[in-house]
Short mmCIF file of C-alpha atoms in Angstrom, two decimals:
data_model
loop_
_atom_site.label_atom_id
_atom_site.label_comp_id
_atom_site.label_asym_id
_atom_site.label_seq_id
_atom_site.Cartn_x
_atom_site.Cartn_y
_atom_site.Cartn_z
CA MET G 1 -17.78 -8.66 -23.46
CA LEU G 2 -19.30 -5.68 -21.64
CA SER G 3 -23.03 -5.15 -22.02
CA MET G 4 -24.79 -1.86 -22.63
CA ALA G 5 -25.98 -2.00 -19.03
CA THR G 6 -22.39 -1.62 -17.85
CA CYS G 7 -22.06 1.82 -19.44
CA SER G 8 -24.82 4.40 -19.79
CA SER G 9 -23.93 5.65 -23.27
CA CYS G 10 -22.09 4.60 -26.40
CA TRP G 11 -19.24 6.97 -25.60
CA VAL G 12 -18.85 5.58 -22.08
CA LEU G 13 -19.11 2.05 -23.46
CA LYS G 14 -16.26 2.79 -25.83
CA GLN G 15 -14.15 4.10 -22.96
CA CYS G 16 -14.90 1.03 -20.86
CA LEU G 17 -13.90 -1.24 -23.72
CA ILE G 18 -10.64 0.66 -24.21
CA VAL G 19 -9.77 0.46 -20.51
CA GLY G 20 -10.66 -3.23 -20.43
CA PHE G 21 -8.50 -3.89 -23.49
CA LEU G 22 -5.56 -2.06 -21.95
CA PHE G 23 -5.85 -4.07 -18.74
CA VAL G 24 -5.98 -7.33 -20.70
CA ILE G 25 -2.80 -6.29 -22.53
CA ILE G 26 -1.08 -5.43 -19.24
CA ILE G 27 -2.11 -8.58 -17.41
CA SER G 28 -1.16 -10.88 -20.27
CA SER G 29 2.09 -9.30 -21.43
CA ILE G 30 4.00 -8.70 -18.20
CA GLN G 31 6.97 -11.01 -17.84
CA PRO G 32 9.72 -11.11 -15.22
CA VAL G 33 12.70 -8.89 -15.97
CA ASN G 34 16.34 -9.51 -15.15
CA GLY G 35 19.09 -7.03 -14.43
CA CYS G 36 16.85 -4.04 -13.66
CA PHE G 37 17.53 -3.92 -9.94
CA THR G 38 19.69 -6.09 -7.74
CA SER G 39 17.60 -5.32 -4.64
CA ILE G 40 14.40 -3.77 -3.36
CA PHE G 41 14.16 -1.82 -0.11
CA SER G 42 10.66 -0.90 1.01
CA PHE G 43 9.10 1.27 3.69
CA GLY G 44 5.49 1.74 4.76
CA ASP G 45 2.65 0.30 6.80
CA SER G 46 0.48 -2.83 6.72
CA LEU G 47 -0.16 -2.46 2.99
CA THR G 48 3.53 -3.32 2.49
CA ASP G 49 4.46 -5.18 5.70
CA THR G 50 5.55 -8.76 4.91
CA GLY G 51 5.95 -9.73 8.57
CA ASN G 52 7.67 -7.02 10.59
CA LEU G 53 4.85 -6.45 13.07
CA LEU G 54 4.70 -10.20 13.62
CA GLU G 55 8.47 -10.32 14.23
CA ILE G 56 8.23 -7.37 16.63
CA SER G 57 5.40 -9.06 18.52
CA LEU G 58 7.38 -12.29 18.83
CA LEU G 59 10.40 -10.39 20.15
CA GLU G 60 8.79 -7.79 22.38
CA SER G 61 5.34 -8.94 23.50
CA ASN G 62 3.10 -11.91 24.01
CA LYS G 63 0.23 -10.56 21.91
CA LEU G 64 0.38 -11.62 18.28
CA PRO G 65 -1.19 -9.42 15.55
CA PRO G 66 -4.12 -10.59 13.40
CA SER G 67 -1.70 -11.39 10.56
CA ALA G 68 -0.41 -14.32 12.64
CA PHE G 69 -3.72 -16.16 12.41
CA PRO G 70 -5.81 -17.79 9.67
CA PRO G 71 -7.58 -17.16 7.39
CA ASN G 72 -4.84 -14.63 6.56
CA GLY G 73 -2.63 -16.17 3.90
CA ARG G 74 -5.22 -18.71 2.74
CA THR G 75 -5.04 -18.01 -1.02
CA PHE G 76 -1.31 -18.14 -1.82
CA PHE G 77 0.80 -19.11 1.19
CA HIS G 78 -1.91 -21.41 2.61
CA HIS G 79 -0.93 -20.28 6.11
CA PRO G 80 -0.53 -16.92 7.89
CA SER G 81 2.59 -15.14 6.57
CA GLY G 82 2.57 -11.94 8.60
CA ARG G 83 0.65 -10.15 5.83
CA ARG G 84 -2.79 -8.59 6.32
CA CYS G 85 -4.11 -10.27 3.20
CA ASP G 86 -5.34 -13.59 1.89
CA GLY G 87 -2.16 -13.81 -0.19
CA ARG G 88 0.39 -11.55 -1.82
CA LEU G 89 0.76 -7.80 -1.50
CA VAL G 90 1.66 -5.33 -4.24
CA ILE G 91 5.30 -5.43 -3.08
CA ASP G 92 5.31 -9.23 -3.50
CA PHE G 93 4.06 -9.02 -7.08
CA LEU G 94 6.63 -6.34 -7.90
CA ALA G 95 9.43 -8.49 -6.48
CA GLU G 96 8.24 -11.47 -8.53
CA ALA G 97 8.09 -9.37 -11.69
CA LEU G 98 11.64 -8.11 -11.12
CA GLY G 99 13.01 -11.60 -10.47
CA ILE G 100 13.71 -10.83 -6.80
CA PRO G 101 12.66 -13.10 -3.88
CA PHE G 102 9.89 -11.93 -1.58
CA LEU G 103 11.31 -9.28 0.72
CA ARG G 104 12.10 -10.52 4.19
CA PRO G 105 11.05 -8.35 7.15
CA SER G 106 13.97 -6.33 8.51
CA TYR G 107 13.24 -7.33 12.11
CA THR G 108 14.31 -10.86 11.21
CA THR G 109 17.90 -9.55 11.39
CA LYS G 110 17.55 -9.34 15.15
CA VAL G 111 17.70 -13.11 15.30
CA GLY G 112 20.84 -13.40 13.17
CA ARG G 113 19.65 -14.04 9.63
CA LEU G 114 21.32 -11.06 7.91
CA GLN G 115 22.79 -13.18 5.13
CA LYS G 116 19.28 -13.66 3.75
CA PHE G 117 18.93 -9.97 2.85
CA GLN G 118 21.28 -9.53 -0.09
CA LYS G 119 18.34 -9.07 -2.49
CA GLY G 120 16.65 -6.44 -0.37
CA MET G 121 14.77 -5.86 2.83
CA ASN G 122 11.34 -4.72 3.96
CA PHE G 123 11.19 -2.08 6.70
CA ALA G 124 7.43 -1.53 6.51
CA VAL G 125 5.54 -2.16 9.75
CA ALA G 126 1.79 -2.65 10.05
CA GLY G 127 0.33 0.31 11.90
CA ALA G 128 3.29 2.57 11.19
CA THR G 129 2.66 6.28 10.71
CA ALA G 130 4.55 8.91 8.75
CA LEU G 131 4.58 11.29 11.71
CA ASN G 132 6.14 10.25 15.00
CA SER G 133 3.90 8.93 17.76
CA SER G 134 4.67 11.69 20.27
CA PHE G 135 3.51 14.36 17.82
CA LEU G 136 0.32 12.43 17.09
CA GLN G 137 -0.40 11.98 20.80
CA GLU G 138 0.08 15.69 21.38
CA ASN G 139 -2.61 16.22 18.77
CA GLY G 140 -5.01 13.76 20.39
CA ILE G 141 -4.35 10.82 18.09
CA HIS G 142 -3.52 7.47 19.67
CA ASN G 143 -1.96 4.67 17.62
CA ARG G 144 -2.84 1.40 19.32
CA SER G 145 -0.93 -0.80 16.86
CA THR G 146 2.66 0.41 17.18
CA ASN G 147 4.68 3.52 17.95
CA ILE G 148 6.87 3.08 14.86
CA SER G 149 7.04 5.90 12.33
CA LEU G 150 8.65 6.36 8.92
CA GLY G 151 11.57 8.01 10.68
CA ASP G 152 12.10 4.88 12.77
CA GLU G 153 12.02 2.70 9.65
CA LEU G 154 14.55 4.95 7.95
CA ASN G 155 16.83 4.85 11.00
CA SER G 156 16.64 1.05 11.00
CA PHE G 157 17.64 1.06 7.33
CA LYS G 158 20.62 3.37 7.96
CA HIS G 159 21.67 1.22 10.91
CA LEU G 160 21.61 -2.01 8.89
CA LEU G 161 23.00 -0.65 5.62
CA PRO G 162 26.71 -0.98 6.59
CA SER G 163 26.11 -4.68 7.24
CA LEU G 164 25.08 -5.14 3.60
CA CYS G 165 28.07 -3.41 2.00
CA SER G 166 31.79 -3.21 2.82
CA SER G 167 32.46 0.50 2.18
CA SER G 168 30.76 3.81 1.47
CA ALA G 169 31.39 3.36 -2.25
CA ASP G 170 30.02 -0.17 -2.10
CA CYS G 171 26.87 1.07 -0.32
CA LYS G 172 26.32 3.74 -2.95
CA LYS G 173 26.66 1.08 -5.66
CA LEU G 174 24.15 -1.14 -3.86
CA LEU G 175 21.63 1.68 -3.60
CA ARG G 176 22.26 2.84 -7.15
CA ASN G 177 21.16 -0.60 -8.36
CA SER G 178 18.22 -0.89 -5.97
CA LEU G 179 14.56 0.05 -6.21
CA ILE G 180 13.29 2.01 -3.21
CA VAL G 181 9.56 1.63 -2.56
CA MET G 182 8.47 4.53 -0.35
CA GLY G 183 5.09 3.55 0.98
CA VAL G 184 2.22 3.33 1.17
CA ILE G 185 2.72 5.48 4.30
CA GLY G 186 0.61 8.18 5.94
CA GLY G 187 -2.69 6.34 5.80
CA ASN G 188 -2.59 5.49 9.49
CA ASP G 189 -1.96 9.14 10.44
CA TYR G 190 -5.26 9.97 8.77
CA ASN G 191 -7.21 6.82 9.58
CA HIS G 192 -6.57 7.02 13.33
CA ALA G 193 -7.87 10.59 13.22
CA PHE G 194 -10.88 9.60 11.13
CA ARG G 195 -11.72 6.66 13.40
CA GLU G 196 -11.83 9.14 16.29
CA LYS G 197 -13.82 11.44 13.98
CA ASN G 198 -11.19 14.14 14.35
CA ASN G 199 -11.45 15.28 10.75
CA GLU G 200 -9.80 18.62 11.44
CA ALA G 201 -6.63 16.92 12.68
CA ALA G 202 -6.51 14.65 9.64
CA ARG G 203 -6.67 17.65 7.30
CA LYS G 204 -3.94 19.42 9.25
CA PHE G 205 -1.65 16.40 8.97
CA VAL G 206 -1.61 16.26 5.16
CA PRO G 207 1.21 18.74 4.41
CA LEU G 208 3.20 17.36 7.36
CA VAL G 209 2.85 13.77 6.12
CA VAL G 210 3.82 14.74 2.58
CA HIS G 211 6.83 16.70 3.83
CA THR G 212 7.93 13.71 5.92
CA ILE G 213 7.76 11.40 2.90
CA ALA G 214 9.74 13.86 0.77
CA SER G 215 12.36 14.29 3.51
CA ALA G 216 12.84 10.51 3.76
CA ILE G 217 13.33 10.31 -0.01
CA HIS G 218 15.86 13.14 0.15
CA GLU G 219 17.82 11.33 2.88
CA LEU G 220 17.95 8.18 0.77
CA ILE G 221 19.09 10.19 -2.25
CA GLU G 222 21.96 11.52 -0.14
CA LEU G 223 22.88 7.93 0.70
CA GLY G 224 23.04 7.02 -2.99
CA ALA G 225 19.56 5.81 -4.01
CA VAL G 226 18.49 6.84 -7.51
CA THR G 227 15.20 5.02 -8.31
CA PHE G 228 12.06 5.44 -6.22
CA LEU G 229 8.53 4.14 -6.50
CA VAL G 230 6.20 6.34 -4.44
CA PRO G 231 2.53 5.27 -4.15
CA GLY G 232 -0.26 7.72 -3.49
CA ASN G 233 -3.17 7.12 -1.17
CA PHE G 234 -6.06 4.77 -1.97
CA PRO G 235 -9.70 5.87 -2.33
CA ILE G 236 -10.35 5.60 1.40
CA GLY G 237 -13.98 6.57 0.91
CA CYS G 238 -14.52 3.06 -0.48
CA SER G 239 -12.93 1.32 2.53
CA PRO G 240 -15.39 -0.78 4.59
CA ASP G 241 -13.87 0.36 7.89
CA LEU G 242 -14.41 4.07 7.25
CA LEU G 243 -17.73 3.46 5.52
CA THR G 244 -18.83 1.69 8.70
CA ASN G 245 -17.41 4.42 10.95
CA TYR G 246 -19.22 7.19 9.07
CA GLN G 247 -22.31 5.24 8.08
CA GLY G 248 -25.34 7.52 7.85
CA SER G 249 -28.51 8.27 5.99
CA ASN G 250 -27.35 11.40 4.14
CA LYS G 251 -27.25 10.09 0.57
CA ASP G 252 -25.64 13.30 -0.69
CA LYS G 253 -22.36 12.25 0.91
CA TYR G 254 -22.13 9.08 -1.19
CA ASP G 255 -21.14 8.61 -4.81
CA PRO G 256 -24.33 7.25 -6.44
CA LEU G 257 -22.30 5.13 -8.88
CA THR G 258 -19.95 3.44 -6.41
CA GLY G 259 -21.46 3.86 -2.94
CA CYS G 260 -18.17 5.35 -1.69
CA LEU G 261 -18.05 8.38 0.59
CA THR G 262 -17.24 11.30 -1.70
CA TRP G 263 -15.64 13.56 0.90
CA LEU G 264 -13.21 10.88 2.05
CA ASN G 265 -12.15 10.19 -1.52
CA GLN G 266 -11.67 13.92 -2.01
CA PHE G 267 -9.38 13.81 1.03
CA SER G 268 -7.29 11.09 -0.61
CA GLN G 269 -7.06 13.16 -3.77
CA HIS G 270 -5.93 16.18 -1.72
CA HIS G 271 -3.10 14.12 -0.20
CA ASN G 272 -2.12 12.81 -3.63
CA GLU G 273 -2.07 16.29 -5.19
CA LEU G 274 0.25 17.59 -2.49
CA LEU G 275 2.43 14.50 -2.75
CA ARG G 276 2.79 14.81 -6.52
CA THR G 277 3.70 18.48 -6.18
CA GLU G 278 6.37 17.62 -3.61
CA LEU G 279 7.76 14.83 -5.80
CA GLU G 280 8.04 17.25 -8.72
CA LYS G 281 10.08 19.58 -6.51
CA LEU G 282 12.39 16.68 -5.69
CA ARG G 283 12.77 15.85 -9.39
CA ASN G 284 13.69 19.45 -10.16
CA ARG G 285 16.17 19.50 -7.30
CA HIS G 286 17.67 16.13 -8.30
CA PRO G 287 17.33 15.82 -12.11
CA ASP G 288 19.36 12.60 -12.20
CA ILE G 289 17.00 10.82 -9.79
CA ASN G 290 14.11 8.72 -11.10
CA ILE G 291 10.95 9.11 -9.01
CA VAL G 292 7.94 7.13 -10.26
CA TYR G 293 4.56 8.01 -8.79
CA ALA G 294 2.20 5.04 -8.38
CA ASP G 295 -1.35 6.29 -8.89
CA TYR G 296 -3.11 3.83 -6.58
CA TYR G 297 -6.17 6.06 -6.35
CA ASN G 298 -7.13 6.10 -10.01
CA ILE G 299 -6.15 2.47 -10.58
CA ALA G 300 -8.32 1.33 -7.68
CA MET G 301 -11.27 3.53 -8.66
CA ARG G 302 -11.58 1.49 -11.84
CA PHE G 303 -12.43 -1.50 -9.65
CA TYR G 304 -15.37 0.36 -8.14
CA HIS G 305 -16.62 1.83 -11.40
CA SER G 306 -16.39 -1.42 -13.40
CA PRO G 307 -16.11 -4.29 -10.89
CA LYS G 308 -17.27 -7.06 -13.24
CA GLN G 309 -14.54 -6.13 -15.66
CA PHE G 310 -11.98 -7.17 -13.05
CA GLY G 311 -13.85 -10.18 -11.70
CA PHE G 312 -15.20 -8.51 -8.56
CA LYS G 313 -18.69 -9.23 -7.27
CA GLU G 314 -18.41 -7.42 -3.92
CA THR G 315 -16.94 -3.93 -3.90
CA LEU G 316 -17.67 -2.46 -0.47
CA LYS G 317 -17.99 -5.54 1.77
CA ALA G 318 -15.06 -7.22 3.51
CA CYS G 319 -14.37 -10.84 2.59
CA CYS G 320 -13.15 -11.59 6.12
CA GLY G 321 -15.44 -9.66 8.42
CA ILE G 322 -18.59 -9.78 10.45
CA GLY G 323 -21.72 -7.72 10.84
CA GLY G 324 -23.29 -4.66 9.32
CA LEU G 325 -23.79 -3.33 5.82
CA TYR G 326 -20.08 -3.60 4.99
CA ASN G 327 -19.32 -6.84 6.83
CA TYR G 328 -16.89 -5.03 9.13
CA ASN G 329 -16.56 -4.60 12.88
CA SER G 330 -13.52 -2.76 14.25
CA SER G 331 -13.51 -4.83 17.45
CA ARG G 332 -13.38 -8.15 15.55
CA SER G 333 -10.32 -8.13 13.31
CA CYS G 334 -9.88 -10.84 10.69
CA GLY G 335 -7.87 -13.64 12.29
CA TYR G 336 -8.93 -13.06 15.87
CA PRO G 337 -11.73 -15.25 17.29
CA PRO G 338 -14.41 -15.64 16.13
CA LEU G 339 -13.16 -14.49 12.70
CA LYS G 340 -11.33 -17.66 11.68
CA SER G 341 -13.17 -17.99 8.38
CA SER G 342 -13.80 -15.79 5.36
CA CYS G 343 -15.85 -15.63 2.16
CA ASN G 344 -15.76 -18.57 -0.22
CA ASP G 345 -13.98 -16.72 -3.03
CA PRO G 346 -11.66 -13.86 -1.97
CA SER G 347 -10.84 -13.12 -5.62
CA SER G 348 -14.40 -11.84 -6.09
CA TYR G 349 -13.90 -9.21 -3.35
CA ILE G 350 -11.86 -6.00 -3.45
CA SER G 351 -11.49 -5.76 0.33
CA TRP G 352 -9.99 -8.59 2.33
CA ASP G 353 -10.63 -7.50 5.91
CA GLY G 354 -12.27 -4.10 5.64
CA ILE G 355 -8.96 -2.21 5.56
CA HIS G 356 -6.62 -4.16 3.25
CA TYR G 357 -7.12 -5.38 -0.29
CA THR G 358 -7.38 -8.99 -1.43
CA GLU G 359 -4.57 -10.63 -3.37
CA ALA G 360 -6.72 -10.31 -6.51
CA ALA G 361 -6.96 -6.52 -6.13
CA ASN G 362 -3.26 -6.27 -5.25
CA LYS G 363 -2.37 -8.15 -8.42
CA TRP G 364 -4.28 -5.72 -10.61
CA LEU G 365 -2.63 -2.79 -8.84
CA ALA G 366 0.84 -4.29 -9.16
CA ASN G 367 0.43 -5.03 -12.86
CA VAL G 368 -0.36 -1.41 -13.71
CA VAL G 369 2.34 -0.04 -11.38
CA PHE G 370 4.89 -2.41 -12.88
CA GLU G 371 3.99 -1.24 -16.38
CA ASP G 372 4.51 2.39 -15.31
CA LEU G 373 7.81 1.50 -13.68
CA MET G 374 9.06 -0.18 -16.85
CA LYS G 375 8.17 2.89 -18.91
CA SER G 376 10.21 5.07 -16.57
CA THR G 377 13.35 2.93 -16.45
CA THR G 378 15.75 1.29 -18.87
CA CYS G 379 14.55 -2.18 -17.92
CA VAL G 380 13.66 -4.48 -20.80
CA PRO G 381 11.68 -7.73 -20.20
CA TYR G 382 13.56 -10.83 -21.32
#
């Protein structure tokens, strides 16, 4: 039960209780569903990557990413799984809820395991950007993780699609019965600019990133896809990495209730507003297509406003990190020496490594997103 200290007035207390009740209903009532989608195909960056960057590193270089090392994976897989998390990502929880196996990384096909992909495939790559790397470099932004963009992921999908279906009609049927998860993508375009404190470039990228996402969706519609889940951006002003990067003494820049940087959260909201506008244009252009917007921003903000309600004790510190107010150091990524250990209880933290969420936070996000998806489709839980 929430105490009066949690909310500053009776009205706010009532609202907190209502939100808490709704979340209890969601978390307790969700059951796996059958027959909704035969497959899931996903695109994005490290928030969705289930091992592609690891596969790429094994194939093309000798340097393994942080996701290849413990304590990544400690909570659920009990070993590193190629995910930047202590356990499952939102995409994993969605697959479980839809009765579909965890999505295998698409780069696994390069070593001859294509038969494993009949239930879907994950094209997301940690570090991927929406805009292509040459454009970003021309604008002074350098991506040190990978040069893969959303366009590259989409090209990989189009290249592999004929291997999953025997004819054009068969491919259209496959896509008609599949869920396409478009993102999260675009965060790295902004974050690389923010880490270099090139705020002007980040702002300029927003309409370009949104247009790129919409164009990718349109291409997939042309191929036969009909159901899309499109996440918005997270409240990046609450992210330990950017809080560390912009740490200062000007209290006016921080939300007094959450400790998050207000202007960075406003940036996320700006991206999300443009994205929602673009998605509405796509819906009007393609009235038979189902595009579900996943409101990651407002779902996640509930964690920061009422952390105890969701079991969180630490909101702005990284569970796996080192040094400083936010337990984050950009030169010491979780998994690389000496960061081979993490906090005792990841489920009490929102942030896993300063950039990515813990499995506990991902589960809350996935539960709400799944509920919204069910409301927007003809799926019925069995």
